[in-house]
Amino acid sequence: MIENIILMNGYGIFVWPSFLITLLACGLFYYRTRKTLKKYEKEFAQEIKELSLEKRKTVLENSKIATRILSSYKKTF
Amino acid sequence: MFNFFYNSNLFIWIEKIINFINSIFFVLLISALSFALIFSPPDYLQGDSVRIMYVHVPAAWIGLASFSCIGILSILNFIFKIKNLTIITKSIAPLGLMFTCLAIVTGSIWGQPTWGTFWAWDARITSMVILAFFYFIYIAIHKLISDEDKAIKFSSIIAALGLINIPIIKFSVEWWSTLHQPASIKITGTSTIHSSMLMPLLLMFSVLILYCALIFLMKYKTEIIRIKKKNLKRL
């Protein structure tokens, strides 16, 4: 049965590469997108840290998004 | 109601949706792959090579749908100047390019056992290659032009021009005599595909749509953080 699934009556040589290419491309794309997102989150959190206490307070009070980014960054790292 | 569409409200939902998709994605992927590779029957003419359809067709659908979205949203953005639409189109474009390329590559692999050749310059394949070029130019404009207003203007023109190519791709198999078979699935009218193949196809399509949603949301989130970072520097 396993042999049938792998060989697919001689069409396995076409079917498996199609699925593998698709899965590999999707996997790589996911990895790159996630990596970029985490990089930006990290940089953003660092830039917030470098702000003076007063400026940081203003940013966090005025921007819900900044607060969310910081909290999601803290969850990850 | 429109308050929901403010970035700050959307941002909270983005995280929830990303977590939800992550939690169900692998179960759906495994079941879709099992149906596509094992449980679905072979075709009476094409044999097991028909299984390539389960990645080729959804990839082509997503490629076409993504560019249609980009085109329509770019035109709306050109008229109404809504900044959020640029973020959305920029987030969709790389996904669309990847799926268009996947449709071309898997179609080429499918072509060998079906037509006896990996490549033919027939109307459907050529118009898909043109679509990939439109995606490429659209992304390149946003990467290379630093003036954002100029980039939006040029990319909107490219998106509007590329939109003309979408019906050409769709109807190419009817307008010209091509190697490519006509559509088996019709929204209006009777589909000629058997339910035993339609079900795995729709399952695989749903999984890839979920994947697209996941990537889109991650890219959208990245774009928002990038804008927030820029604003921080202005402080």
PDB file of C-alpha atoms in Angstrom:
ATOM      1  CA  MET A   1       0.000   0.000   0.000  1.00  0.00           C
ATOM      2  CA  ILE A   2       2.799   2.407   0.962  1.00  0.00           C
ATOM      3  CA  GLU A   3       4.571   1.569  -2.304  1.00  0.00           C
ATOM      4  CA  ASN A   4       1.380   2.475  -4.198  1.00  0.00           C
ATOM      5  CA  ILE A   5       1.165   5.813  -2.393  1.00  0.00           C
ATOM      6  CA  ILE A   6       4.793   6.631  -3.160  1.00  0.00           C
ATOM      7  CA  LEU A   7       4.874   5.443  -6.780  1.00  0.00           C
ATOM      8  CA  MET A   8       1.287   6.432  -7.747  1.00  0.00           C
ATOM      9  CA  ASN A   9       1.407   4.192 -10.816  1.00  0.00           C
ATOM     10  CA  GLY A  10       4.471   6.005 -12.147  1.00  0.00           C
ATOM     11  CA  TYR A  11       3.063   9.507 -11.550  1.00  0.00           C
ATOM     12  CA  GLY A  12       4.686   9.886  -8.110  1.00  0.00           C
ATOM     13  CA  ILE A  13       7.697  11.509  -9.765  1.00  0.00           C
ATOM     14  CA  PHE A  14       5.406  14.394 -10.798  1.00  0.00           C
ATOM     15  CA  VAL A  15       2.944  14.492  -7.901  1.00  0.00           C
ATOM     16  CA  TRP A  16       5.368  14.439  -4.947  1.00  0.00           C
ATOM     17  CA  PRO A  17       7.651  17.246  -6.241  1.00  0.00           C
ATOM     18  CA  SER A  18       4.558  19.440  -6.846  1.00  0.00           C
ATOM     19  CA  PHE A  19       3.410  19.030  -3.250  1.00  0.00           C
ATOM     20  CA  LEU A  20       6.930  19.321  -1.837  1.00  0.00           C
ATOM     21  CA  ILE A  21       7.667  22.522  -3.759  1.00  0.00           C
ATOM     22  CA  THR A  22       4.374  24.033  -2.570  1.00  0.00           C
ATOM     23  CA  LEU A  23       4.909  23.053   1.077  1.00  0.00           C
ATOM     24  CA  LEU A  24       8.547  24.143   1.032  1.00  0.00           C
ATOM     25  CA  ALA A  25       7.722  27.525  -0.532  1.00  0.00           C
ATOM     26  CA  CYS A  26       4.897  28.094   1.967  1.00  0.00           C
ATOM     27  CA  GLY A  27       7.106  27.033   4.891  1.00  0.00           C
ATOM     28  CA  LEU A  28       9.986  29.277   3.866  1.00  0.00           C
ATOM     29  CA  PHE A  29       7.662  32.210   3.269  1.00  0.00           C
ATOM     30  CA  TYR A  30       6.064  31.723   6.694  1.00  0.00           C
ATOM     31  CA  TYR A  31       9.498  31.541   8.348  1.00  0.00           C
ATOM     32  CA  ARG A  32      10.701  34.744   6.630  1.00  0.00           C
ATOM     33  CA  THR A  33       7.496  36.662   7.403  1.00  0.00           C
ATOM     34  CA  ARG A  34       7.574  35.618  11.070  1.00  0.00           C
ATOM     35  CA  LYS A  35      11.270  36.463  11.348  1.00  0.00           C
ATOM     36  CA  THR A  36      10.708  39.950   9.906  1.00  0.00           C
ATOM     37  CA  LEU A  37       7.740  40.528  12.240  1.00  0.00           C
ATOM     38  CA  LYS A  38       9.747  39.501  15.311  1.00  0.00           C
ATOM     39  CA  LYS A  39      12.673  41.673  14.177  1.00  0.00           C
ATOM     40  CA  TYR A  40      10.430  44.735  13.862  1.00  0.00           C
ATOM     41  CA  GLU A  41       8.776  44.016  17.227  1.00  0.00           C
ATOM     42  CA  LYS A  42      12.187  43.748  18.871  1.00  0.00           C
ATOM     43  CA  GLU A  43      13.485  46.948  17.274  1.00  0.00           C
ATOM     44  CA  PHE A  44      10.304  48.797  18.204  1.00  0.00           C
ATOM     45  CA  ALA A  45      10.513  47.620  21.845  1.00  0.00           C
ATOM     46  CA  GLN A  46      14.169  48.682  22.004  1.00  0.00           C
ATOM     47  CA  GLU A  47      13.392  52.111  20.588  1.00  0.00           C
ATOM     48  CA  ILE A  48      10.635  52.573  23.178  1.00  0.00           C
ATOM     49  CA  LYS A  49      13.076  51.592  25.929  1.00  0.00           C
ATOM     50  CA  GLU A  50      15.591  54.163  24.699  1.00  0.00           C
ATOM     51  CA  LEU A  51      13.024  56.990  24.991  1.00  0.00           C
ATOM     52  CA  SER A  52      13.038  59.231  28.047  1.00  0.00           C
ATOM     53  CA  LEU A  53      10.572  58.226  30.768  1.00  0.00           C
ATOM     54  CA  GLU A  54       8.258  61.124  29.945  1.00  0.00           C
ATOM     55  CA  LYS A  55       8.196  60.441  26.193  1.00  0.00           C
ATOM     56  CA  ARG A  56       7.712  56.727  26.771  1.00  0.00           C
ATOM     57  CA  LYS A  57       4.737  57.440  29.024  1.00  0.00           C
ATOM     58  CA  THR A  58       3.199  59.739  26.397  1.00  0.00           C
ATOM     59  CA  VAL A  59       3.664  57.168  23.623  1.00  0.00           C
ATOM     60  CA  LEU A  60       2.178  54.316  25.635  1.00  0.00           C
ATOM     61  CA  GLU A  61      -0.741  56.424  26.834  1.00  0.00           C
ATOM     62  CA  ASN A  62      -1.594  57.712  23.366  1.00  0.00           C
ATOM     63  CA  SER A  63      -1.061  54.560  21.346  1.00  0.00           C
ATOM     64  CA  LYS A  64      -2.949  51.342  22.032  1.00  0.00           C
ATOM     65  CA  ILE A  65      -0.925  49.699  19.270  1.00  0.00           C
ATOM     66  CA  ALA A  66       2.415  50.532  20.920  1.00  0.00           C
ATOM     67  CA  THR A  67       1.176  48.966  24.157  1.00  0.00           C
ATOM     68  CA  ARG A  68       0.005  45.848  22.295  1.00  0.00           C
ATOM     69  CA  ILE A  69       3.305  45.507  20.409  1.00  0.00           C
ATOM     70  CA  LEU A  70       5.230  45.740  23.657  1.00  0.00           C
ATOM     71  CA  SER A  71       3.043  43.182  25.416  1.00  0.00           C
ATOM     72  CA  SER A  72       3.202  40.705  22.516  1.00  0.00           C
ATOM     73  CA  TYR A  73       6.998  41.207  22.348  1.00  0.00           C
ATOM     74  CA  LYS A  74       7.299  40.467  26.080  1.00  0.00           C
ATOM     75  CA  LYS A  75       5.201  37.289  25.633  1.00  0.00           C
ATOM     76  CA  THR A  76       7.562  36.018  22.936  1.00  0.00           C
ATOM     77  CA  PHE A  77      10.886  36.828  24.556  1.00  0.00           C
TER      78      PHE A  77
ATOM     79  CA  MET B   1     -19.306  50.449  13.415  1.00  0.00           C
ATOM     80  CA  PHE B   2     -16.461  52.117  11.509  1.00  0.00           C
ATOM     81  CA  ASN B   3     -14.492  52.365  14.778  1.00  0.00           C
ATOM     82  CA  PHE B   4     -13.697  48.691  14.272  1.00  0.00           C
ATOM     83  CA  PHE B   5     -11.610  49.538  11.221  1.00  0.00           C
ATOM     84  CA  TYR B   6      -9.230  51.804  13.137  1.00  0.00           C
ATOM     85  CA  ASN B   7      -5.766  50.269  13.229  1.00  0.00           C
ATOM     86  CA  SER B   8      -5.724  50.084  17.043  1.00  0.00           C
ATOM     87  CA  ASN B   9      -8.916  47.984  17.154  1.00  0.00           C
ATOM     88  CA  LEU B  10      -7.863  45.858  14.214  1.00  0.00           C
ATOM     89  CA  PHE B  11      -4.480  45.249  15.827  1.00  0.00           C
ATOM     90  CA  ILE B  12      -6.041  43.515  18.851  1.00  0.00           C
ATOM     91  CA  TRP B  13      -8.106  41.276  16.570  1.00  0.00           C
ATOM     92  CA  ILE B  14      -5.096  40.446  14.389  1.00  0.00           C
ATOM     93  CA  GLU B  15      -3.323  38.759  17.302  1.00  0.00           C
ATOM     94  CA  LYS B  16      -6.424  36.772  18.253  1.00  0.00           C
ATOM     95  CA  ILE B  17      -6.990  35.602  14.672  1.00  0.00           C
ATOM     96  CA  ILE B  18      -3.300  34.668  14.215  1.00  0.00           C
ATOM     97  CA  ASN B  19      -3.451  32.531  17.384  1.00  0.00           C
ATOM     98  CA  PHE B  20      -6.711  30.908  16.268  1.00  0.00           C
ATOM     99  CA  ILE B  21      -5.362  30.023  12.802  1.00  0.00           C
ATOM    100  CA  ASN B  22      -2.140  28.663  14.337  1.00  0.00           C
ATOM    101  CA  SER B  23      -4.174  26.390  16.605  1.00  0.00           C
ATOM    102  CA  ILE B  24      -6.247  24.714  13.854  1.00  0.00           C
ATOM    103  CA  PHE B  25      -3.932  24.972  10.855  1.00  0.00           C
ATOM    104  CA  PHE B  26      -1.888  21.772  11.151  1.00  0.00           C
ATOM    105  CA  VAL B  27      -4.893  19.508  11.772  1.00  0.00           C
ATOM    106  CA  LEU B  28      -6.587  20.909   8.661  1.00  0.00           C
ATOM    107  CA  LEU B  29      -3.379  20.675   6.615  1.00  0.00           C
ATOM    108  CA  ILE B  30      -2.822  17.013   7.508  1.00  0.00           C
ATOM    109  CA  SER B  31      -6.425  16.079   6.682  1.00  0.00           C
ATOM    110  CA  ALA B  32      -6.345  18.026   3.389  1.00  0.00           C
ATOM    111  CA  LEU B  33      -3.055  16.361   2.375  1.00  0.00           C
ATOM    112  CA  SER B  34      -4.419  12.921   3.289  1.00  0.00           C
ATOM    113  CA  PHE B  35      -7.446  13.437   1.073  1.00  0.00           C
ATOM    114  CA  ALA B  36      -5.409  14.932  -1.769  1.00  0.00           C
ATOM    115  CA  LEU B  37      -2.658  12.296  -1.770  1.00  0.00           C
ATOM    116  CA  ILE B  38      -4.349   9.129  -0.507  1.00  0.00           C
ATOM    117  CA  PHE B  39      -8.147   9.065  -0.258  1.00  0.00           C
ATOM    118  CA  SER B  40      -9.214  10.897  -3.439  1.00  0.00           C
ATOM    119  CA  PRO B  41      -9.629   8.634  -6.502  1.00  0.00           C
ATOM    120  CA  PRO B  42      -7.362   8.780  -9.571  1.00  0.00           C
ATOM    121  CA  ASP B  43      -8.814  10.274 -12.759  1.00  0.00           C
ATOM    122  CA  TYR B  44     -10.063   7.839 -15.425  1.00  0.00           C
ATOM    123  CA  LEU B  45      -7.906   9.563 -18.075  1.00  0.00           C
ATOM    124  CA  GLN B  46      -5.019  11.246 -16.238  1.00  0.00           C
ATOM    125  CA  GLY B  47      -4.578   8.625 -13.517  1.00  0.00           C
ATOM    126  CA  ASP B  48      -2.810   9.739 -10.325  1.00  0.00           C
ATOM    127  CA  SER B  49      -1.246  12.793 -12.002  1.00  0.00           C
ATOM    128  CA  VAL B  50      -4.596  14.525 -11.383  1.00  0.00           C
ATOM    129  CA  ARG B  51      -3.537  14.925  -7.728  1.00  0.00           C
ATOM    130  CA  ILE B  52      -1.344  17.858  -8.815  1.00  0.00           C
ATOM    131  CA  MET B  53      -4.659  19.678  -9.313  1.00  0.00           C
ATOM    132  CA  TYR B  54      -5.047  19.907  -5.507  1.00  0.00           C
ATOM    133  CA  VAL B  55      -2.125  22.343  -5.278  1.00  0.00           C
ATOM    134  CA  HIS B  56      -2.152  23.809  -8.784  1.00  0.00           C
ATOM    135  CA  VAL B  57      -5.769  24.983  -8.924  1.00  0.00           C
ATOM    136  CA  PRO B  58      -5.956  26.617  -5.436  1.00  0.00           C
ATOM    137  CA  ALA B  59      -2.590  28.318  -6.106  1.00  0.00           C
ATOM    138  CA  ALA B  60      -3.917  29.734  -9.395  1.00  0.00           C
ATOM    139  CA  TRP B  61      -7.194  30.850  -7.769  1.00  0.00           C
ATOM    140  CA  ILE B  62      -5.312  32.623  -4.977  1.00  0.00           C
ATOM    141  CA  GLY B  63      -2.924  34.250  -7.468  1.00  0.00           C
ATOM    142  CA  LEU B  64      -5.845  35.613  -9.488  1.00  0.00           C
ATOM    143  CA  ALA B  65      -7.968  36.622  -6.481  1.00  0.00           C
ATOM    144  CA  SER B  66      -5.040  38.418  -4.827  1.00  0.00           C
ATOM    145  CA  PHE B  67      -4.337  40.544  -7.882  1.00  0.00           C
ATOM    146  CA  SER B  68      -8.038  41.312  -8.311  1.00  0.00           C
ATOM    147  CA  CYS B  69      -8.056  42.560  -4.688  1.00  0.00           C
ATOM    148  CA  ILE B  70      -4.880  44.577  -5.232  1.00  0.00           C
ATOM    149  CA  GLY B  71      -6.284  46.104  -8.415  1.00  0.00           C
ATOM    150  CA  ILE B  72      -9.646  47.072  -6.937  1.00  0.00           C
ATOM    151  CA  LEU B  73      -8.165  48.378  -3.665  1.00  0.00           C
ATOM    152  CA  SER B  74      -5.478  50.336  -5.542  1.00  0.00           C
ATOM    153  CA  ILE B  75      -8.112  52.053  -7.681  1.00  0.00           C
ATOM    154  CA  LEU B  76     -10.128  52.862  -4.526  1.00  0.00           C
ATOM    155  CA  ASN B  77      -6.965  54.147  -2.864  1.00  0.00           C
ATOM    156  CA  PHE B  78      -6.139  56.266  -5.912  1.00  0.00           C
ATOM    157  CA  ILE B  79      -9.568  57.915  -5.676  1.00  0.00           C
ATOM    158  CA  PHE B  80     -10.188  58.110  -1.912  1.00  0.00           C
ATOM    159  CA  LYS B  81      -6.569  58.188  -0.578  1.00  0.00           C
ATOM    160  CA  ILE B  82      -7.121  55.736   2.284  1.00  0.00           C
ATOM    161  CA  LYS B  83      -3.705  54.898   3.763  1.00  0.00           C
ATOM    162  CA  ASN B  84      -4.885  51.589   5.214  1.00  0.00           C
ATOM    163  CA  LEU B  85      -5.594  50.265   1.705  1.00  0.00           C
ATOM    164  CA  THR B  86      -1.924  50.692   0.745  1.00  0.00           C
ATOM    165  CA  ILE B  87      -0.889  48.630   3.772  1.00  0.00           C
ATOM    166  CA  ILE B  88      -3.391  45.941   2.761  1.00  0.00           C
ATOM    167  CA  THR B  89      -2.293  45.792  -0.895  1.00  0.00           C
ATOM    168  CA  LYS B  90       1.401  45.781   0.072  1.00  0.00           C
ATOM    169  CA  SER B  91       0.711  42.854   2.413  1.00  0.00           C
ATOM    170  CA  ILE B  92      -1.199  40.857  -0.220  1.00  0.00           C
ATOM    171  CA  ALA B  93       1.254  41.315  -3.124  1.00  0.00           C
ATOM    172  CA  PRO B  94       4.098  38.951  -2.027  1.00  0.00           C
ATOM    173  CA  LEU B  95       1.555  36.223  -1.255  1.00  0.00           C
ATOM    174  CA  GLY B  96      -0.039  36.619  -4.671  1.00  0.00           C
ATOM    175  CA  LEU B  97       3.357  36.490  -6.393  1.00  0.00           C
ATOM    176  CA  MET B  98       4.312  33.307  -4.555  1.00  0.00           C
ATOM    177  CA  PHE B  99       1.048  31.532  -5.405  1.00  0.00           C
ATOM    178  CA  THR B 100       1.167  32.667  -9.038  1.00  0.00           C
ATOM    179  CA  CYS B 101       4.708  31.252  -9.332  1.00  0.00           C
ATOM    180  CA  LEU B 102       3.557  28.041  -7.609  1.00  0.00           C
ATOM    181  CA  ALA B 103       0.657  27.740 -10.073  1.00  0.00           C
ATOM    182  CA  ILE B 104       3.096  28.142 -12.986  1.00  0.00           C
ATOM    183  CA  VAL B 105       5.625  25.636 -11.581  1.00  0.00           C
ATOM    184  CA  THR B 106       3.091  22.966 -10.554  1.00  0.00           C
ATOM    185  CA  GLY B 107       1.245  23.487 -13.850  1.00  0.00           C
ATOM    186  CA  SER B 108       4.492  22.958 -15.701  1.00  0.00           C
ATOM    187  CA  ILE B 109       5.135  19.705 -13.780  1.00  0.00           C
ATOM    188  CA  TRP B 110       1.553  18.578 -14.525  1.00  0.00           C
ATOM    189  CA  GLY B 111       2.072  19.424 -18.196  1.00  0.00           C
ATOM    190  CA  GLN B 112       4.765  16.763 -18.679  1.00  0.00           C
ATOM    191  CA  PRO B 113       2.620  13.643 -18.022  1.00  0.00           C
ATOM    192  CA  THR B 114      -0.541  15.244 -19.511  1.00  0.00           C
ATOM    193  CA  TRP B 115       0.666  17.098 -22.621  1.00  0.00           C
ATOM    194  CA  GLY B 116       4.139  15.561 -22.980  1.00  0.00           C
ATOM    195  CA  THR B 117       5.920  18.864 -22.368  1.00  0.00           C
ATOM    196  CA  PHE B 118       6.860  21.000 -19.381  1.00  0.00           C
ATOM    197  CA  TRP B 119       6.228  24.253 -21.204  1.00  0.00           C
ATOM    198  CA  ALA B 120       4.100  25.621 -24.022  1.00  0.00           C
ATOM    199  CA  TRP B 121       3.519  29.297 -24.852  1.00  0.00           C
ATOM    200  CA  ASP B 122      -0.236  28.866 -24.838  1.00  0.00           C
ATOM    201  CA  ALA B 123      -2.654  31.659 -23.893  1.00  0.00           C
ATOM    202  CA  ARG B 124      -3.371  30.574 -20.295  1.00  0.00           C
ATOM    203  CA  ILE B 125       0.265  29.950 -19.338  1.00  0.00           C
ATOM    204  CA  THR B 126       1.546  33.110 -21.034  1.00  0.00           C
ATOM    205  CA  SER B 127      -1.107  35.286 -19.384  1.00  0.00           C
ATOM    206  CA  MET B 128      -0.201  33.754 -15.995  1.00  0.00           C
ATOM    207  CA  VAL B 129       3.473  34.618 -16.611  1.00  0.00           C
ATOM    208  CA  ILE B 130       2.382  38.189 -17.436  1.00  0.00           C
ATOM    209  CA  LEU B 131       0.455  38.257 -14.122  1.00  0.00           C
ATOM    210  CA  ALA B 132       3.633  37.216 -12.282  1.00  0.00           C
ATOM    211  CA  PHE B 133       5.459  40.132 -13.985  1.00  0.00           C
ATOM    212  CA  PHE B 134       2.760  42.564 -12.858  1.00  0.00           C
ATOM    213  CA  TYR B 135       3.164  41.319  -9.281  1.00  0.00           C
ATOM    214  CA  PHE B 136       6.936  41.635  -9.570  1.00  0.00           C
ATOM    215  CA  ILE B 137       6.743  45.216 -10.885  1.00  0.00           C
ATOM    216  CA  TYR B 138       4.180  46.146  -8.202  1.00  0.00           C
ATOM    217  CA  ILE B 139       6.441  44.877  -5.394  1.00  0.00           C
ATOM    218  CA  ALA B 140       9.580  46.365  -6.982  1.00  0.00           C
ATOM    219  CA  ILE B 141       7.949  49.824  -7.145  1.00  0.00           C
ATOM    220  CA  HIS B 142       7.261  49.773  -3.391  1.00  0.00           C
ATOM    221  CA  LYS B 143      10.789  48.512  -2.656  1.00  0.00           C
ATOM    222  CA  LEU B 144      12.683  50.861  -4.966  1.00  0.00           C
ATOM    223  CA  ILE B 145      10.782  54.157  -4.802  1.00  0.00           C
ATOM    224  CA  SER B 146      11.393  55.808  -1.441  1.00  0.00           C
ATOM    225  CA  ASP B 147       8.849  58.621  -1.938  1.00  0.00           C
ATOM    226  CA  GLU B 148       5.694  56.882  -0.671  1.00  0.00           C
ATOM    227  CA  ASP B 149       3.193  59.049  -2.580  1.00  0.00           C
ATOM    228  CA  LYS B 150       5.019  58.423  -5.863  1.00  0.00           C
ATOM    229  CA  ALA B 151       5.222  54.695  -5.121  1.00  0.00           C
ATOM    230  CA  ILE B 152       1.471  54.531  -4.422  1.00  0.00           C
ATOM    231  CA  LYS B 153       0.723  56.440  -7.643  1.00  0.00           C
ATOM    232  CA  PHE B 154       2.892  54.224  -9.890  1.00  0.00           C
ATOM    233  CA  SER B 155       1.877  50.973  -8.203  1.00  0.00           C
ATOM    234  CA  SER B 156      -1.817  51.902  -8.538  1.00  0.00           C
ATOM    235  CA  ILE B 157      -1.334  52.415 -12.279  1.00  0.00           C
ATOM    236  CA  ILE B 158       0.414  49.031 -12.566  1.00  0.00           C
ATOM    237  CA  ALA B 159      -2.347  47.363 -10.521  1.00  0.00           C
ATOM    238  CA  ALA B 160      -5.069  48.920 -12.694  1.00  0.00           C
ATOM    239  CA  LEU B 161      -3.260  47.814 -15.865  1.00  0.00           C
ATOM    240  CA  GLY B 162      -2.743  44.334 -14.446  1.00  0.00           C
ATOM    241  CA  LEU B 163      -6.428  44.093 -13.678  1.00  0.00           C
ATOM    242  CA  ILE B 164      -7.079  43.988 -17.445  1.00  0.00           C
ATOM    243  CA  ASN B 165      -5.069  40.743 -17.535  1.00  0.00           C
ATOM    244  CA  ILE B 166      -7.401  38.961 -15.065  1.00  0.00           C
ATOM    245  CA  PRO B 167     -10.363  38.386 -17.453  1.00  0.00           C
ATOM    246  CA  ILE B 168      -7.827  37.512 -20.175  1.00  0.00           C
ATOM    247  CA  ILE B 169      -6.487  34.701 -17.936  1.00  0.00           C
ATOM    248  CA  LYS B 170      -9.992  33.565 -17.035  1.00  0.00           C
ATOM    249  CA  PHE B 171     -11.361  33.445 -20.575  1.00  0.00           C
ATOM    250  CA  SER B 172      -8.117  32.588 -22.420  1.00  0.00           C
ATOM    251  CA  VAL B 173      -9.182  28.937 -22.690  1.00  0.00           C
ATOM    252  CA  GLU B 174     -12.419  29.977 -24.388  1.00  0.00           C
ATOM    253  CA  TRP B 175     -11.109  32.794 -26.617  1.00  0.00           C
ATOM    254  CA  TRP B 176      -8.097  30.935 -28.036  1.00  0.00           C
ATOM    255  CA  SER B 177      -7.434  27.300 -28.783  1.00  0.00           C
ATOM    256  CA  THR B 178      -5.058  26.214 -26.030  1.00  0.00           C
ATOM    257  CA  LEU B 179      -3.600  23.060 -24.502  1.00  0.00           C
ATOM    258  CA  HIS B 180      -5.186  24.048 -21.196  1.00  0.00           C
ATOM    259  CA  GLN B 181      -8.541  22.468 -20.390  1.00  0.00           C
ATOM    260  CA  PRO B 182     -11.608  24.708 -19.797  1.00  0.00           C
ATOM    261  CA  ALA B 183     -12.773  25.345 -16.225  1.00  0.00           C
ATOM    262  CA  SER B 184     -14.350  22.311 -14.522  1.00  0.00           C
ATOM    263  CA  ILE B 185     -15.735  24.326 -11.620  1.00  0.00           C
ATOM    264  CA  LYS B 186     -18.272  27.031 -12.335  1.00  0.00           C
ATOM    265  CA  ILE B 187     -19.865  29.390  -9.823  1.00  0.00           C
ATOM    266  CA  THR B 188     -22.866  29.843 -12.115  1.00  0.00           C
ATOM    267  CA  GLY B 189     -23.747  26.646 -13.949  1.00  0.00           C
ATOM    268  CA  THR B 190     -23.020  22.975 -13.440  1.00  0.00           C
ATOM    269  CA  SER B 191     -19.513  21.904 -12.462  1.00  0.00           C
ATOM    270  CA  THR B 192     -18.103  18.929 -14.348  1.00  0.00           C
ATOM    271  CA  ILE B 193     -15.898  17.713 -11.493  1.00  0.00           C
ATOM    272  CA  HIS B 194     -17.014  14.729  -9.386  1.00  0.00           C
ATOM    273  CA  SER B 195     -17.738  15.393  -5.699  1.00  0.00           C
ATOM    274  CA  SER B 196     -15.043  12.873  -4.667  1.00  0.00           C
ATOM    275  CA  MET B 197     -12.477  15.239  -6.219  1.00  0.00           C
ATOM    276  CA  LEU B 198     -14.279  18.491  -5.494  1.00  0.00           C
ATOM    277  CA  MET B 199     -14.271  17.893  -1.729  1.00  0.00           C
ATOM    278  CA  PRO B 200     -10.453  17.461  -1.376  1.00  0.00           C
ATOM    279  CA  LEU B 201      -9.953  20.379  -3.754  1.00  0.00           C
ATOM    280  CA  LEU B 202     -12.117  22.685  -1.621  1.00  0.00           C
ATOM    281  CA  LEU B 203     -10.459  21.380   1.551  1.00  0.00           C
ATOM    282  CA  MET B 204      -6.989  22.124   0.162  1.00  0.00           C
ATOM    283  CA  PHE B 205      -8.221  25.537  -0.992  1.00  0.00           C
ATOM    284  CA  SER B 206      -9.541  26.317   2.508  1.00  0.00           C
ATOM    285  CA  VAL B 207      -6.203  25.350   4.057  1.00  0.00           C
ATOM    286  CA  LEU B 208      -4.290  27.585   1.649  1.00  0.00           C
ATOM    287  CA  ILE B 209      -6.757  30.425   2.272  1.00  0.00           C
ATOM    288  CA  LEU B 210      -6.126  30.073   6.013  1.00  0.00           C
ATOM    289  CA  TYR B 211      -2.387  30.129   5.309  1.00  0.00           C
ATOM    290  CA  CYS B 212      -2.864  33.305   3.244  1.00  0.00           C
ATOM    291  CA  ALA B 213      -4.875  34.901   6.056  1.00  0.00           C
ATOM    292  CA  LEU B 214      -2.097  34.050   8.510  1.00  0.00           C
ATOM    293  CA  ILE B 215       0.675  35.488   6.329  1.00  0.00           C
ATOM    294  CA  PHE B 216      -1.417  38.520   5.392  1.00  0.00           C
ATOM    295  CA  LEU B 217      -2.098  39.353   9.041  1.00  0.00           C
ATOM    296  CA  MET B 218       1.569  38.933   9.964  1.00  0.00           C
ATOM    297  CA  LYS B 219       2.623  41.181   7.089  1.00  0.00           C
ATOM    298  CA  TYR B 220      -0.060  43.730   7.941  1.00  0.00           C
ATOM    299  CA  LYS B 221       1.127  43.761  11.553  1.00  0.00           C
ATOM    300  CA  THR B 222       4.734  44.230  10.373  1.00  0.00           C
ATOM    301  CA  GLU B 223       3.692  47.184   8.206  1.00  0.00           C
ATOM    302  CA  ILE B 224       1.866  48.842  11.125  1.00  0.00           C
ATOM    303  CA  ILE B 225       4.904  48.385  13.405  1.00  0.00           C
ATOM    304  CA  ARG B 226       7.113  49.852  10.647  1.00  0.00           C
ATOM    305  CA  ILE B 227       4.875  52.951  10.495  1.00  0.00           C
ATOM    306  CA  LYS B 228       4.829  53.240  14.302  1.00  0.00           C
ATOM    307  CA  LYS B 229       8.642  52.999  14.320  1.00  0.00           C
ATOM    308  CA  LYS B 230       8.837  55.851  11.811  1.00  0.00           C
ATOM    309  CA  ASN B 231       6.519  57.932  14.019  1.00  0.00           C
ATOM    310  CA  LEU B 232       8.704  57.242  17.070  1.00  0.00           C
ATOM    311  CA  LYS B 233      11.715  58.680  15.261  1.00  0.00           C
ATOM    312  CA  ARG B 234       9.789  61.915  14.721  1.00  0.00           C
ATOM    313  CA  LEU B 235       9.359  62.402  18.487  1.00  0.00           C
TER     314      LEU B 235
END
